[in-house]
Amino acid sequence: MDVQYFVELFFGGLTRGSIYALIALGYTLVYGIIELINFAHGEIYMLGAFTALLVAGVLGIMGFPAGGILVVAALAAVIWSAAYGFTLEKVAYKPLRGAPRLSPLISAIGMSIFLQNYVLLAQTSDYLPFPRLLPDMPFLDYIDNIMGPSDFLILTCSMLAMIALTIFIRYTKMGKAMRATAQNRKMALLLGINADRIISLTFIVGSALAALGGVLIASHMGQVNFGIGFLAGLKAFTAAVLGGIGSIPGAVVGGLVLGIAESFTTGYISGNYEDALAFALLILILIFRPDGILGKAKVQKV
């Protein structure tokens, strides 16, 4: 077995899996709070990439340096997508909070289709080139044969974002309120926690993480299209279920497992089977461990 090729596939899988994990965190945060699958979440990821593309174009015309363009474009995409996530929750989900569970699900699918077509009409159906704005990283010359600058940037930014989210959830007042609301919303309300504010915050945080993933993958691939959010959203949802929907560590583990599995499938079998593998894994997990890798079965008291 070619060890170098194996290592390349492993790090390629980590790169892909970290993007899935960033998007999956949004799914699992929302589900943990209000038990809703936000099927428009993949489109937030896509909007983040397009926002960064537009901002990068304007800054490029103004003569900004490449590294500065990437940072500013990423910040703009995160803020703009977080605003979209907040608006999405207020417009499409909050009015249906007391409705039958199928209603917000249909609303989520409707918002996904709306956002796709909104970007299609506002931009184009063609793939648009995304500028490669990576700063120089001389230290990567030592490992250039297994990891490029964009892979390193994706892994580093994803890891830092996940660590920041963990610290926020575990140690901040709002993070503790999110955990309390996820555990028992009625009791949280009795203790004075504003559940509406916590739900909105959940959408904001999840959307910001998805936007970051969109910017990183667009810079890595060098192109962006209105349809990139659909398949990425499905893969990330698969990762969230794989790791245990509602579990933050589970979303990370599920994303990395899925990314590595796809990478080795592409490398040793064929790229034609990577999408089939994602859903085959999902079916197997649902059959043999329905609660996911790190998920816990809910005990219902009668």
PDB file of C-alpha atoms in Angstrom:
ATOM      1  CA  MET A   1       0.000   0.000   0.000  1.00  0.00           C
ATOM      2  CA  ASP A   2       1.289   3.474  -0.919  1.00  0.00           C
ATOM      3  CA  VAL A   3       1.579   5.197   2.472  1.00  0.00           C
ATOM      4  CA  GLN A   4       1.839   8.701   1.023  1.00  0.00           C
ATOM      5  CA  TYR A   5      -1.308   8.189  -1.055  1.00  0.00           C
ATOM      6  CA  PHE A   6      -3.103   6.882   2.032  1.00  0.00           C
ATOM      7  CA  VAL A   7      -2.061   9.959   4.027  1.00  0.00           C
ATOM      8  CA  GLU A   8      -3.149  12.274   1.205  1.00  0.00           C
ATOM      9  CA  LEU A   9      -6.582  10.645   1.135  1.00  0.00           C
ATOM     10  CA  PHE A  10      -6.827  10.856   4.927  1.00  0.00           C
ATOM     11  CA  PHE A  11      -6.088  14.583   5.045  1.00  0.00           C
ATOM     12  CA  GLY A  12      -8.350  15.166   2.042  1.00  0.00           C
ATOM     13  CA  GLY A  13     -11.114  13.406   3.969  1.00  0.00           C
ATOM     14  CA  LEU A  14     -10.453  15.570   7.019  1.00  0.00           C
ATOM     15  CA  THR A  15     -10.742  18.678   4.854  1.00  0.00           C
ATOM     16  CA  ARG A  16     -14.036  17.543   3.363  1.00  0.00           C
ATOM     17  CA  GLY A  17     -15.321  16.251   6.686  1.00  0.00           C
ATOM     18  CA  SER A  18     -14.586  19.490   8.526  1.00  0.00           C
ATOM     19  CA  ILE A  19     -16.832  21.353   6.078  1.00  0.00           C
ATOM     20  CA  TYR A  20     -19.595  18.792   6.618  1.00  0.00           C
ATOM     21  CA  ALA A  21     -19.094  19.212  10.368  1.00  0.00           C
ATOM     22  CA  LEU A  22     -19.455  23.016  10.211  1.00  0.00           C
ATOM     23  CA  ILE A  23     -22.775  22.704   8.372  1.00  0.00           C
ATOM     24  CA  ALA A  24     -23.930  19.742  10.497  1.00  0.00           C
ATOM     25  CA  LEU A  25     -23.467  21.820  13.651  1.00  0.00           C
ATOM     26  CA  GLY A  26     -26.228  24.132  12.418  1.00  0.00           C
ATOM     27  CA  TYR A  27     -28.587  21.200  11.909  1.00  0.00           C
ATOM     28  CA  THR A  28     -27.849  19.716  15.304  1.00  0.00           C
ATOM     29  CA  LEU A  29     -28.099  23.045  17.181  1.00  0.00           C
ATOM     30  CA  VAL A  30     -31.546  23.802  15.746  1.00  0.00           C
ATOM     31  CA  TYR A  31     -32.785  20.252  16.248  1.00  0.00           C
ATOM     32  CA  GLY A  32     -31.495  20.207  19.811  1.00  0.00           C
ATOM     33  CA  ILE A  33     -33.502  23.325  20.686  1.00  0.00           C
ATOM     34  CA  ILE A  34     -36.781  23.006  18.753  1.00  0.00           C
ATOM     35  CA  GLU A  35     -36.542  19.513  17.170  1.00  0.00           C
ATOM     36  CA  LEU A  36     -36.785  20.956  13.651  1.00  0.00           C
ATOM     37  CA  ILE A  37     -34.775  19.852  10.624  1.00  0.00           C
ATOM     38  CA  ASN A  38     -33.907  23.115   8.898  1.00  0.00           C
ATOM     39  CA  PHE A  39     -33.693  21.952   5.293  1.00  0.00           C
ATOM     40  CA  ALA A  40     -32.918  25.509   4.164  1.00  0.00           C
ATOM     41  CA  HIS A  41     -29.606  25.354   6.045  1.00  0.00           C
ATOM     42  CA  GLY A  42     -27.654  24.225   2.969  1.00  0.00           C
ATOM     43  CA  GLU A  43     -28.807  27.347   1.143  1.00  0.00           C
ATOM     44  CA  ILE A  44     -27.400  29.522   3.935  1.00  0.00           C
ATOM     45  CA  TYR A  45     -24.051  27.832   3.220  1.00  0.00           C
ATOM     46  CA  MET A  46     -24.489  28.711  -0.461  1.00  0.00           C
ATOM     47  CA  LEU A  47     -25.440  32.328   0.340  1.00  0.00           C
ATOM     48  CA  GLY A  48     -22.282  32.674   2.410  1.00  0.00           C
ATOM     49  CA  ALA A  49     -20.163  31.652  -0.582  1.00  0.00           C
ATOM     50  CA  PHE A  50     -21.947  34.092  -2.913  1.00  0.00           C
ATOM     51  CA  THR A  51     -21.700  36.940  -0.394  1.00  0.00           C
ATOM     52  CA  ALA A  52     -17.967  36.361  -0.080  1.00  0.00           C
ATOM     53  CA  LEU A  53     -17.662  36.300  -3.888  1.00  0.00           C
ATOM     54  CA  LEU A  54     -19.388  39.683  -4.238  1.00  0.00           C
ATOM     55  CA  VAL A  55     -17.395  41.296  -1.421  1.00  0.00           C
ATOM     56  CA  ALA A  56     -14.126  39.854  -2.755  1.00  0.00           C
ATOM     57  CA  GLY A  57     -14.881  41.288  -6.198  1.00  0.00           C
ATOM     58  CA  VAL A  58     -15.458  44.792  -4.821  1.00  0.00           C
ATOM     59  CA  LEU A  59     -12.361  44.676  -2.598  1.00  0.00           C
ATOM     60  CA  GLY A  60     -10.261  43.341  -5.465  1.00  0.00           C
ATOM     61  CA  ILE A  61     -11.254  46.304  -7.620  1.00  0.00           C
ATOM     62  CA  MET A  62     -10.278  48.610  -4.739  1.00  0.00           C
ATOM     63  CA  GLY A  63      -6.815  47.028  -4.612  1.00  0.00           C
ATOM     64  CA  PHE A  64      -6.949  45.209  -1.261  1.00  0.00           C
ATOM     65  CA  PRO A  65      -4.267  42.532  -0.658  1.00  0.00           C
ATOM     66  CA  ALA A  66      -5.383  38.920  -1.178  1.00  0.00           C
ATOM     67  CA  GLY A  67      -5.160  37.835   2.469  1.00  0.00           C
ATOM     68  CA  GLY A  68      -7.120  40.875   3.630  1.00  0.00           C
ATOM     69  CA  ILE A  69      -9.791  40.280   1.001  1.00  0.00           C
ATOM     70  CA  LEU A  70     -10.351  36.717   2.248  1.00  0.00           C
ATOM     71  CA  VAL A  71     -10.682  37.812   5.886  1.00  0.00           C
ATOM     72  CA  VAL A  72     -13.058  40.708   5.143  1.00  0.00           C
ATOM     73  CA  ALA A  73     -15.103  38.621   2.682  1.00  0.00           C
ATOM     74  CA  ALA A  74     -15.428  35.815   5.230  1.00  0.00           C
ATOM     75  CA  LEU A  75     -16.531  38.240   7.971  1.00  0.00           C
ATOM     76  CA  ALA A  76     -19.090  39.842   5.637  1.00  0.00           C
ATOM     77  CA  ALA A  77     -20.422  36.419   4.618  1.00  0.00           C
ATOM     78  CA  VAL A  78     -20.738  35.283   8.243  1.00  0.00           C
ATOM     79  CA  ILE A  79     -22.595  38.445   9.310  1.00  0.00           C
ATOM     80  CA  TRP A  80     -24.874  38.518   6.263  1.00  0.00           C
ATOM     81  CA  SER A  81     -25.721  34.807   6.495  1.00  0.00           C
ATOM     82  CA  ALA A  82     -26.353  35.099  10.235  1.00  0.00           C
ATOM     83  CA  ALA A  83     -28.872  37.849   9.405  1.00  0.00           C
ATOM     84  CA  TYR A  84     -30.472  35.529   6.856  1.00  0.00           C
ATOM     85  CA  GLY A  85     -30.693  32.756   9.449  1.00  0.00           C
ATOM     86  CA  PHE A  86     -32.307  35.114  11.961  1.00  0.00           C
ATOM     87  CA  THR A  87     -34.839  36.316   9.360  1.00  0.00           C
ATOM     88  CA  LEU A  88     -35.537  32.768   8.221  1.00  0.00           C
ATOM     89  CA  GLU A  89     -36.473  31.725  11.739  1.00  0.00           C
ATOM     90  CA  LYS A  90     -38.735  34.742  12.271  1.00  0.00           C
ATOM     91  CA  VAL A  91     -40.507  34.477   8.895  1.00  0.00           C
ATOM     92  CA  ALA A  92     -40.746  30.752   8.176  1.00  0.00           C
ATOM     93  CA  TYR A  93     -40.544  28.899  11.498  1.00  0.00           C
ATOM     94  CA  LYS A  94     -41.670  31.044  14.426  1.00  0.00           C
ATOM     95  CA  PRO A  95     -45.283  31.447  13.140  1.00  0.00           C
ATOM     96  CA  LEU A  96     -45.501  27.626  12.885  1.00  0.00           C
ATOM     97  CA  ARG A  97     -44.012  26.797  16.265  1.00  0.00           C
ATOM     98  CA  GLY A  98     -47.301  25.508  17.646  1.00  0.00           C
ATOM     99  CA  ALA A  99     -48.407  23.858  14.397  1.00  0.00           C
ATOM    100  CA  PRO A 100     -48.234  20.127  13.623  1.00  0.00           C
ATOM    101  CA  ARG A 101     -44.653  18.957  13.100  1.00  0.00           C
ATOM    102  CA  LEU A 102     -45.138  18.473   9.356  1.00  0.00           C
ATOM    103  CA  SER A 103     -45.930  22.178   8.798  1.00  0.00           C
ATOM    104  CA  PRO A 104     -42.504  23.650   9.702  1.00  0.00           C
ATOM    105  CA  LEU A 105     -40.872  20.803   7.774  1.00  0.00           C
ATOM    106  CA  ILE A 106     -42.754  21.783   4.599  1.00  0.00           C
ATOM    107  CA  SER A 107     -41.938  25.431   5.311  1.00  0.00           C
ATOM    108  CA  ALA A 108     -38.228  24.546   5.543  1.00  0.00           C
ATOM    109  CA  ILE A 109     -38.308  22.757   2.188  1.00  0.00           C
ATOM    110  CA  GLY A 110     -40.177  25.710   0.678  1.00  0.00           C
ATOM    111  CA  MET A 111     -37.558  28.171   1.964  1.00  0.00           C
ATOM    112  CA  SER A 112     -34.812  25.989   0.514  1.00  0.00           C
ATOM    113  CA  ILE A 113     -36.411  26.090  -2.941  1.00  0.00           C
ATOM    114  CA  PHE A 114     -37.105  29.830  -2.621  1.00  0.00           C
ATOM    115  CA  LEU A 115     -33.497  30.692  -1.705  1.00  0.00           C
ATOM    116  CA  GLN A 116     -32.095  28.541  -4.508  1.00  0.00           C
ATOM    117  CA  ASN A 117     -34.251  30.257  -7.117  1.00  0.00           C
ATOM    118  CA  TYR A 118     -33.669  33.684  -5.568  1.00  0.00           C
ATOM    119  CA  VAL A 119     -29.908  33.302  -6.078  1.00  0.00           C
ATOM    120  CA  LEU A 120     -30.429  31.722  -9.513  1.00  0.00           C
ATOM    121  CA  LEU A 121     -32.410  34.745 -10.698  1.00  0.00           C
ATOM    122  CA  ALA A 122     -30.112  37.264  -9.005  1.00  0.00           C
ATOM    123  CA  GLN A 123     -26.898  35.672 -10.313  1.00  0.00           C
ATOM    124  CA  THR A 124     -26.694  32.920 -12.950  1.00  0.00           C
ATOM    125  CA  SER A 125     -27.058  29.164 -13.353  1.00  0.00           C
ATOM    126  CA  ASP A 126     -23.408  28.894 -14.428  1.00  0.00           C
ATOM    127  CA  TYR A 127     -20.485  28.200 -12.147  1.00  0.00           C
ATOM    128  CA  LEU A 128     -18.757  31.451 -11.240  1.00  0.00           C
ATOM    129  CA  PRO A 129     -15.003  31.588 -10.592  1.00  0.00           C
ATOM    130  CA  PHE A 130     -14.084  32.299  -6.980  1.00  0.00           C
ATOM    131  CA  PRO A 131     -10.696  34.024  -6.568  1.00  0.00           C
ATOM    132  CA  ARG A 132      -8.012  32.051  -4.761  1.00  0.00           C
ATOM    133  CA  LEU A 133      -7.064  34.466  -2.013  1.00  0.00           C
ATOM    134  CA  LEU A 134      -4.828  32.333   0.166  1.00  0.00           C
ATOM    135  CA  PRO A 135      -1.930  34.071   1.923  1.00  0.00           C
ATOM    136  CA  ASP A 136       1.614  32.733   1.562  1.00  0.00           C
ATOM    137  CA  MET A 137       2.369  29.890   3.987  1.00  0.00           C
ATOM    138  CA  PRO A 138       6.076  29.008   3.557  1.00  0.00           C
ATOM    139  CA  PHE A 139       6.007  26.445   6.370  1.00  0.00           C
ATOM    140  CA  LEU A 140       3.643  24.303   4.271  1.00  0.00           C
ATOM    141  CA  ASP A 141       6.470  23.612   1.805  1.00  0.00           C
ATOM    142  CA  TYR A 142       7.513  20.768   4.097  1.00  0.00           C
ATOM    143  CA  ILE A 143       4.158  18.978   3.757  1.00  0.00           C
ATOM    144  CA  ASP A 144       3.095  20.230   0.318  1.00  0.00           C
ATOM    145  CA  ASN A 145       2.919  16.658  -0.970  1.00  0.00           C
ATOM    146  CA  ILE A 146       0.073  15.764   1.409  1.00  0.00           C
ATOM    147  CA  MET A 147      -1.674  19.056   2.198  1.00  0.00           C
ATOM    148  CA  GLY A 148      -2.100  22.291   0.246  1.00  0.00           C
ATOM    149  CA  PRO A 149      -2.586  25.800   1.686  1.00  0.00           C
ATOM    150  CA  SER A 150      -6.372  25.688   1.222  1.00  0.00           C
ATOM    151  CA  ASP A 151      -6.608  22.316   3.014  1.00  0.00           C
ATOM    152  CA  PHE A 152      -4.579  23.672   5.914  1.00  0.00           C
ATOM    153  CA  LEU A 153      -6.726  26.817   6.068  1.00  0.00           C
ATOM    154  CA  ILE A 154      -9.961  24.788   6.083  1.00  0.00           C
ATOM    155  CA  LEU A 155      -8.740  22.446   8.824  1.00  0.00           C
ATOM    156  CA  THR A 156      -7.401  25.301  10.967  1.00  0.00           C
ATOM    157  CA  CYS A 157     -10.459  27.558  10.626  1.00  0.00           C
ATOM    158  CA  SER A 158     -12.883  24.670  11.165  1.00  0.00           C
ATOM    159  CA  MET A 159     -11.035  23.486  14.268  1.00  0.00           C
ATOM    160  CA  LEU A 160     -10.912  27.005  15.732  1.00  0.00           C
ATOM    161  CA  ALA A 161     -14.629  27.536  14.990  1.00  0.00           C
ATOM    162  CA  MET A 162     -15.559  24.261  16.673  1.00  0.00           C
ATOM    163  CA  ILE A 163     -13.412  25.037  19.724  1.00  0.00           C
ATOM    164  CA  ALA A 164     -14.975  28.514  19.956  1.00  0.00           C
ATOM    165  CA  LEU A 165     -18.469  27.016  19.738  1.00  0.00           C
ATOM    166  CA  THR A 166     -17.657  24.480  22.454  1.00  0.00           C
ATOM    167  CA  ILE A 167     -16.352  27.216  24.778  1.00  0.00           C
ATOM    168  CA  PHE A 168     -19.401  29.369  24.019  1.00  0.00           C
ATOM    169  CA  ILE A 169     -21.881  26.558  24.715  1.00  0.00           C
ATOM    170  CA  ARG A 170     -20.145  25.336  27.856  1.00  0.00           C
ATOM    171  CA  TYR A 171     -18.986  28.486  29.612  1.00  0.00           C
ATOM    172  CA  THR A 172     -21.030  31.526  28.562  1.00  0.00           C
ATOM    173  CA  LYS A 173     -24.357  32.587  30.020  1.00  0.00           C
ATOM    174  CA  MET A 174     -26.112  32.370  26.653  1.00  0.00           C
ATOM    175  CA  GLY A 175     -24.534  29.000  25.974  1.00  0.00           C
ATOM    176  CA  LYS A 176     -25.793  27.633  29.273  1.00  0.00           C
ATOM    177  CA  ALA A 177     -29.235  29.029  28.448  1.00  0.00           C
ATOM    178  CA  MET A 178     -29.111  27.190  25.107  1.00  0.00           C
ATOM    179  CA  ARG A 179     -28.278  23.929  26.876  1.00  0.00           C
ATOM    180  CA  ALA A 180     -31.063  24.466  29.391  1.00  0.00           C
ATOM    181  CA  THR A 181     -33.582  25.208  26.633  1.00  0.00           C
ATOM    182  CA  ALA A 182     -32.495  22.116  24.705  1.00  0.00           C
ATOM    183  CA  GLN A 183     -32.857  19.951  27.805  1.00  0.00           C
ATOM    184  CA  ASN A 184     -36.290  21.202  28.885  1.00  0.00           C
ATOM    185  CA  ARG A 185     -37.814  24.275  27.255  1.00  0.00           C
ATOM    186  CA  LYS A 186     -40.768  24.547  29.666  1.00  0.00           C
ATOM    187  CA  MET A 187     -38.516  24.442  32.717  1.00  0.00           C
ATOM    188  CA  ALA A 188     -36.170  26.980  31.096  1.00  0.00           C
ATOM    189  CA  LEU A 189     -39.116  29.341  30.611  1.00  0.00           C
ATOM    190  CA  LEU A 190     -40.063  28.950  34.275  1.00  0.00           C
ATOM    191  CA  LEU A 191     -36.508  29.880  35.241  1.00  0.00           C
ATOM    192  CA  GLY A 192     -36.755  33.143  33.287  1.00  0.00           C
ATOM    193  CA  ILE A 193     -34.901  32.162  30.101  1.00  0.00           C
ATOM    194  CA  ASN A 194     -36.208  33.913  26.996  1.00  0.00           C
ATOM    195  CA  ALA A 195     -36.766  30.908  24.724  1.00  0.00           C
ATOM    196  CA  ASP A 196     -37.505  33.036  21.639  1.00  0.00           C
ATOM    197  CA  ARG A 197     -34.171  34.829  21.997  1.00  0.00           C
ATOM    198  CA  ILE A 198     -32.341  31.519  22.468  1.00  0.00           C
ATOM    199  CA  ILE A 199     -33.960  29.999  19.374  1.00  0.00           C
ATOM    200  CA  SER A 200     -33.005  33.057  17.306  1.00  0.00           C
ATOM    201  CA  LEU A 201     -29.451  32.868  18.642  1.00  0.00           C
ATOM    202  CA  THR A 202     -29.292  29.207  17.638  1.00  0.00           C
ATOM    203  CA  PHE A 203     -30.193  30.063  14.047  1.00  0.00           C
ATOM    204  CA  ILE A 204     -27.662  32.915  14.022  1.00  0.00           C
ATOM    205  CA  VAL A 205     -24.805  30.740  15.278  1.00  0.00           C
ATOM    206  CA  GLY A 206     -25.652  27.829  12.977  1.00  0.00           C
ATOM    207  CA  SER A 207     -25.940  30.111   9.943  1.00  0.00           C
ATOM    208  CA  ALA A 208     -22.611  31.786  10.717  1.00  0.00           C
ATOM    209  CA  LEU A 209     -20.852  28.407  10.865  1.00  0.00           C
ATOM    210  CA  ALA A 210     -22.451  27.312   7.581  1.00  0.00           C
ATOM    211  CA  ALA A 211     -21.379  30.575   5.905  1.00  0.00           C
ATOM    212  CA  LEU A 212     -17.800  30.070   7.072  1.00  0.00           C
ATOM    213  CA  GLY A 213     -17.876  26.607   5.520  1.00  0.00           C
ATOM    214  CA  GLY A 214     -19.237  28.066   2.282  1.00  0.00           C
ATOM    215  CA  VAL A 215     -16.441  30.637   2.034  1.00  0.00           C
ATOM    216  CA  LEU A 216     -13.731  28.083   2.798  1.00  0.00           C
ATOM    217  CA  ILE A 217     -14.936  25.503   0.274  1.00  0.00           C
ATOM    218  CA  ALA A 218     -15.523  28.130  -2.434  1.00  0.00           C
ATOM    219  CA  SER A 219     -11.944  29.384  -1.982  1.00  0.00           C
ATOM    220  CA  HIS A 220     -10.710  25.786  -2.029  1.00  0.00           C
ATOM    221  CA  MET A 221     -12.646  24.744  -5.157  1.00  0.00           C
ATOM    222  CA  GLY A 222     -12.244  28.069  -6.963  1.00  0.00           C
ATOM    223  CA  GLN A 223     -15.882  28.248  -8.075  1.00  0.00           C
ATOM    224  CA  VAL A 224     -19.402  28.709  -6.737  1.00  0.00           C
ATOM    225  CA  ASN A 225     -22.890  27.915  -8.007  1.00  0.00           C
ATOM    226  CA  PHE A 226     -26.459  28.396  -6.784  1.00  0.00           C
ATOM    227  CA  GLY A 227     -26.900  24.629  -6.380  1.00  0.00           C
ATOM    228  CA  ILE A 228     -23.927  23.860  -4.143  1.00  0.00           C
ATOM    229  CA  GLY A 229     -25.990  24.105  -0.973  1.00  0.00           C
ATOM    230  CA  PHE A 230     -28.413  21.305  -1.821  1.00  0.00           C
ATOM    231  CA  LEU A 231     -26.028  18.344  -1.867  1.00  0.00           C
ATOM    232  CA  ALA A 232     -23.784  19.818   0.839  1.00  0.00           C
ATOM    233  CA  GLY A 233     -26.854  20.261   3.042  1.00  0.00           C
ATOM    234  CA  LEU A 234     -27.917  16.648   2.498  1.00  0.00           C
ATOM    235  CA  LYS A 235     -24.409  15.391   3.275  1.00  0.00           C
ATOM    236  CA  ALA A 236     -24.225  17.542   6.406  1.00  0.00           C
ATOM    237  CA  PHE A 237     -27.643  16.323   7.529  1.00  0.00           C
ATOM    238  CA  THR A 238     -26.397  12.766   7.001  1.00  0.00           C
ATOM    239  CA  ALA A 239     -23.337  13.616   9.097  1.00  0.00           C
ATOM    240  CA  ALA A 240     -25.523  15.051  11.878  1.00  0.00           C
ATOM    241  CA  VAL A 241     -27.673  11.909  11.983  1.00  0.00           C
ATOM    242  CA  LEU A 242     -24.583   9.714  11.682  1.00  0.00           C
ATOM    243  CA  GLY A 243     -22.996  11.319  14.735  1.00  0.00           C
ATOM    244  CA  GLY A 244     -26.258  11.647  16.666  1.00  0.00           C
ATOM    245  CA  ILE A 245     -28.677  14.439  15.838  1.00  0.00           C
ATOM    246  CA  GLY A 246     -28.760  16.955  18.674  1.00  0.00           C
ATOM    247  CA  SER A 247     -25.206  16.130  19.811  1.00  0.00           C
ATOM    248  CA  ILE A 248     -22.560  18.775  19.057  1.00  0.00           C
ATOM    249  CA  PRO A 249     -19.599  16.343  19.364  1.00  0.00           C
ATOM    250  CA  GLY A 250     -21.659  13.889  17.329  1.00  0.00           C
ATOM    251  CA  ALA A 251     -22.017  16.400  14.462  1.00  0.00           C
ATOM    252  CA  VAL A 252     -18.238  16.856  14.368  1.00  0.00           C
ATOM    253  CA  VAL A 253     -17.529  13.118  14.526  1.00  0.00           C
ATOM    254  CA  GLY A 254     -20.202  12.356  11.928  1.00  0.00           C
ATOM    255  CA  GLY A 255     -18.825  14.974   9.541  1.00  0.00           C
ATOM    256  CA  LEU A 256     -15.251  13.711   9.844  1.00  0.00           C
ATOM    257  CA  VAL A 257     -16.266  10.048   9.501  1.00  0.00           C
ATOM    258  CA  LEU A 258     -18.326  10.823   6.404  1.00  0.00           C
ATOM    259  CA  GLY A 259     -15.584  12.952   4.833  1.00  0.00           C
ATOM    260  CA  ILE A 260     -12.861  10.344   5.394  1.00  0.00           C
ATOM    261  CA  ALA A 261     -15.106   7.525   4.137  1.00  0.00           C
ATOM    262  CA  GLU A 262     -15.897   9.468   0.953  1.00  0.00           C
ATOM    263  CA  SER A 263     -12.245  10.308   0.384  1.00  0.00           C
ATOM    264  CA  PHE A 264     -11.126   6.669   0.604  1.00  0.00           C
ATOM    265  CA  THR A 265     -14.043   5.555  -1.558  1.00  0.00           C
ATOM    266  CA  THR A 266     -13.029   8.056  -4.241  1.00  0.00           C
ATOM    267  CA  GLY A 267      -9.341   7.123  -3.963  1.00  0.00           C
ATOM    268  CA  TYR A 268      -9.602   3.348  -3.921  1.00  0.00           C
ATOM    269  CA  ILE A 269     -12.884   2.598  -5.710  1.00  0.00           C
ATOM    270  CA  SER A 270     -14.455   5.412  -7.754  1.00  0.00           C
ATOM    271  CA  GLY A 271     -15.718   8.939  -7.301  1.00  0.00           C
ATOM    272  CA  ASN A 272     -19.033   7.780  -8.756  1.00  0.00           C
ATOM    273  CA  TYR A 273     -19.832   5.982  -5.495  1.00  0.00           C
ATOM    274  CA  GLU A 274     -19.058   8.673  -2.920  1.00  0.00           C
ATOM    275  CA  ASP A 275     -22.623  10.029  -2.796  1.00  0.00           C
ATOM    276  CA  ALA A 276     -24.071   6.524  -2.598  1.00  0.00           C
ATOM    277  CA  LEU A 277     -21.704   5.771   0.279  1.00  0.00           C
ATOM    278  CA  ALA A 278     -22.993   8.719   2.316  1.00  0.00           C
ATOM    279  CA  PHE A 279     -26.548   7.447   2.273  1.00  0.00           C
ATOM    280  CA  ALA A 280     -25.521   3.788   2.627  1.00  0.00           C
ATOM    281  CA  LEU A 281     -23.753   4.775   5.856  1.00  0.00           C
ATOM    282  CA  LEU A 282     -26.870   6.614   6.991  1.00  0.00           C
ATOM    283  CA  ILE A 283     -29.058   3.555   6.355  1.00  0.00           C
ATOM    284  CA  LEU A 284     -26.657   1.256   8.224  1.00  0.00           C
ATOM    285  CA  ILE A 285     -26.455   3.609  11.200  1.00  0.00           C
ATOM    286  CA  LEU A 286     -30.246   3.943  11.338  1.00  0.00           C
ATOM    287  CA  ILE A 287     -30.602   0.159  11.257  1.00  0.00           C
ATOM    288  CA  PHE A 288     -27.945  -0.802  13.797  1.00  0.00           C
ATOM    289  CA  ARG A 289     -27.655   2.376  15.915  1.00  0.00           C
ATOM    290  CA  PRO A 290     -30.648   4.659  15.315  1.00  0.00           C
ATOM    291  CA  ASP A 291     -29.400   7.276  17.799  1.00  0.00           C
ATOM    292  CA  GLY A 292     -26.109   7.772  15.953  1.00  0.00           C
ATOM    293  CA  ILE A 293     -22.502   7.236  16.982  1.00  0.00           C
ATOM    294  CA  LEU A 294     -22.597   9.573  20.004  1.00  0.00           C
ATOM    295  CA  GLY A 295     -26.372   9.997  20.317  1.00  0.00           C
ATOM    296  CA  LYS A 296     -28.285   8.899  23.390  1.00  0.00           C
ATOM    297  CA  ALA A 297     -31.675   7.259  23.323  1.00  0.00           C
ATOM    298  CA  LYS A 298     -34.411   9.427  24.852  1.00  0.00           C
ATOM    299  CA  VAL A 299     -36.240   7.862  27.730  1.00  0.00           C
ATOM    300  CA  GLN A 300     -39.929   8.753  27.760  1.00  0.00           C
ATOM    301  CA  LYS A 301     -41.639   8.597  31.141  1.00  0.00           C
ATOM    302  CA  VAL A 302     -45.215   7.378  31.079  1.00  0.00           C
TER     303      VAL A 302
END
